[in-house]
Amino acid sequence: MFRRYPDVRRSINLSASVCAVGPNADFLIRDHHHTLMAWGKDTPFCRLAELDARMLGIGAGFEFMTPLHAAECLLFDEVPFFRSVFDGTIRYRWQRANGESGEHEYRRRVGDIRPQRLRRHFGPDICIDAKISNLGILAADAKPFIERAVTLGRRGITMYIEPVPKPELFVPSKQSTN
């Protein structure tokens, strides 16, 4: 329903499109189809953090907090493990209703995840669960949420079970220490 709401803007991304409305909608979505990783720098997910936005999951629990994927994108060059969760690229053509068109290529994420494994690391200072009647709600401020996910990723704490997160793969790359 939200996607069809008046003045809602939608990003162009085959695997992780985002809808936004309001004064920051264009900033959030405008470059998503220029990014190499669906959840990294210049994506709506990281831009939510730049805006100090609050994320709200209605009817979806922690396991649907898509910004958890920002960690693997932001740590791709720094922590060898996160390079193993991407395998090749996907290229597609897109076209807007106004006729504008183009191509986008992004890294394909692979692996098996269990986001709930990270829940205990996101206390009420980061993430709050609530209910309205029988509807579950999860709220988190984007910046500390993503920062916590990145901090955990650097420590080898990840939602991935496949590829297997072996400790030796979490030693920072030499290129990232410059």
C-alpha positions as MATLAB code, in Angstrom:
seq = 'MFRRYPDVRRSINLSASVCAVGPNADFLIRDHHHTLMAWGKDTPFCRLAELDARMLGIGAGFEFMTPLHAAECLLFDEVPFFRSVFDGTIRYRWQRANGESGEHEYRRRVGDIRPQRLRRHFGPDICIDAKISNLGILAADAKPFIERAVTLGRRGITMYIEPVPKPELFVPSKQSTN';
ca = [
       0.000    0.000    0.000;
       2.749    2.441    0.917;
       4.426    2.078   -2.478;
       1.231    3.299   -4.156;
       0.693    6.184   -1.732;
       0.779    9.664   -3.358;
       4.256   11.198   -3.811;
       6.087    8.030   -2.764;
       9.416    7.634   -4.566;
      10.958    4.224   -5.251;
      14.619    3.452   -5.726;
      15.832    1.419   -8.649;
      17.468   -1.720   -7.335;
      16.532   -5.209   -8.441;
      17.221   -6.889   -5.091;
      16.563   -4.187   -2.491;
      14.409   -1.349   -3.787;
      13.222    1.141   -1.192;
      10.204    3.423   -1.082;
      10.379    6.840    0.554;
       8.140    9.844    1.011;
       8.778   13.289    2.399;
      11.407   16.003    2.109;
      14.350   13.546    2.113;
      12.835   10.980   -0.244;
      14.930   11.986   -3.256;
      18.164   12.022   -1.212;
      17.419    8.546    0.114;
      16.663    6.845   -3.195;
      18.327    8.828   -5.987;
      21.626    6.920   -6.300;
      20.585    3.372   -5.471;
      20.923    2.319   -9.119;
      24.499    3.624   -9.214;
      25.772    1.541   -6.288;
      27.790   -1.643   -6.563;
      26.285   -3.036   -3.351;
      22.584   -2.869   -2.570;
      23.020   -1.913    1.110;
      26.288    0.061    1.197;
      27.434    3.628    0.767;
      25.030    5.899   -1.148;
      22.129    3.470   -0.681;
      18.919    4.357    1.135;
      20.020    2.192    4.063;
      23.218    4.102    4.808;
      21.560    7.399    3.964;
      19.002    6.742    6.701;
      21.960    6.771    9.093;
      23.253   10.030    7.600;
      19.872   11.588    8.348;
      19.718   10.151   11.889;
      16.414    8.582   10.849;
      14.397    6.151   12.893;
      13.574    2.852   11.221;
      10.257    1.239   12.008;
       9.326   -2.331   11.247;
       5.590   -2.886   11.457;
       4.499   -6.498   11.571;
       8.071   -7.638   11.011;
      10.616   -8.583   13.632;
      14.351   -8.167   13.931;
      14.992  -10.798   11.262;
      13.597   -8.378    8.688;
      15.887   -5.462    9.565;
      17.425   -5.159    6.109;
      20.010   -2.528    7.222;
      21.908   -5.399    8.885;
      23.257   -5.997    5.377;
      25.001   -2.605    5.491;
      27.746   -4.207    7.592;
      28.785   -6.670    4.896;
      28.904   -3.893    2.312;
      30.742   -1.370    4.478;
      33.272   -4.000    5.599;
      33.755   -5.599    2.166;
      37.243   -4.123    1.617;
      38.287   -4.293    5.270;
      37.324   -7.775    6.475;
      38.036  -10.737    4.154;
      34.996  -12.726    5.311;
      32.576  -10.233    3.830;
      34.031  -10.658    0.357;
      32.888  -14.292    0.528;
      29.221  -13.321    0.908;
      29.200  -11.871   -2.598;
      29.540  -14.023   -5.684;
      29.598  -12.307   -9.040;
      27.365   -9.532  -10.253;
      23.872   -9.093  -11.612;
      23.177   -6.704  -14.492;
      19.738   -5.567  -15.512;
      17.990   -2.862  -17.531;
      15.454   -0.540  -15.932;
      12.940    1.993  -17.145;
      10.937    4.601  -15.243;
       7.340    5.471  -16.083;
       8.599    8.754  -17.618;
      10.676    6.800  -20.173;
      14.093    7.325  -18.531;
      16.041    4.081  -18.731;
      19.422    2.609  -17.997;
      21.411   -0.376  -16.798;
      22.601   -1.250  -13.329;
      25.103   -3.830  -12.164;
      25.553   -4.814   -8.539;
      27.248   -7.504   -6.487;
      25.098  -10.567   -5.837;
      24.817  -11.530   -2.181;
      24.928  -15.241   -1.411;
      24.882  -17.266    1.743;
      22.546  -18.341    4.474;
      21.699  -15.903    7.239;
      20.116  -16.059   10.680;
      19.594  -12.399   11.693;
      18.108  -13.474   15.025;
      21.637  -14.557   16.062;
      22.481  -10.857   16.367;
      19.395   -9.755   18.313;
      21.026  -10.062   21.765;
      23.674   -7.547   20.660;
      21.043   -4.886   19.979;
      19.720   -3.880   23.380;
      17.087   -1.255   24.122;
      19.706    1.461   23.620;
      19.696    0.483   19.911;
      16.524   -1.444   19.146;
      13.094   -1.543   20.807;
      10.402   -4.190   20.381;
       6.800   -3.252   21.085;
       3.278   -4.391   20.298;
       0.069   -2.673   19.400;
      -2.563   -5.297   20.070;
      -1.141   -8.367   18.285;
       0.974   -6.349   15.815;
       4.700   -6.517   16.463;
       6.703   -3.329   16.016;
      10.442   -2.841   16.023;
      12.051    0.596   16.163;
      15.715    1.516   15.824;
      17.679    4.648   15.062;
      19.504    3.920   11.816;
      22.922    5.348   12.695;
      23.585    3.427   15.948;
      21.933    0.335   14.466;
      24.267    0.235   11.474;
      27.271    1.246   13.590;
      26.561   -1.685   15.936;
      26.265   -4.100   13.006;
      29.628   -2.883   11.642;
      31.292   -3.139   15.072;
      30.003   -6.699   15.451;
      31.189   -7.577   11.944;
      34.699   -6.391   12.766;
      34.651   -8.673   15.814;
      33.547  -11.673   13.737;
      29.977  -11.638   15.010;
      27.717  -12.051   12.014;
      24.293  -13.310   10.993;
      25.870  -15.641    8.416;
      25.982  -19.378    8.920;
      27.046  -20.003    5.318;
      29.670  -19.164    4.250;
      31.034  -20.336    7.561;
      32.380  -17.334    9.513;
      35.832  -18.710   10.389;
      37.770  -16.460   12.829;
      40.787  -16.143   10.524;
      38.573  -14.440    7.919;
      37.887  -11.534   10.275;
      41.470  -10.307   10.453;
      41.473   -6.873    8.763;
      43.051   -6.736    5.333;
      46.385   -4.946    5.087;
      44.934   -2.547    2.485;
      42.370   -1.265    5.008;
      44.940   -0.276    7.648;
      46.300    2.641    5.611;
];
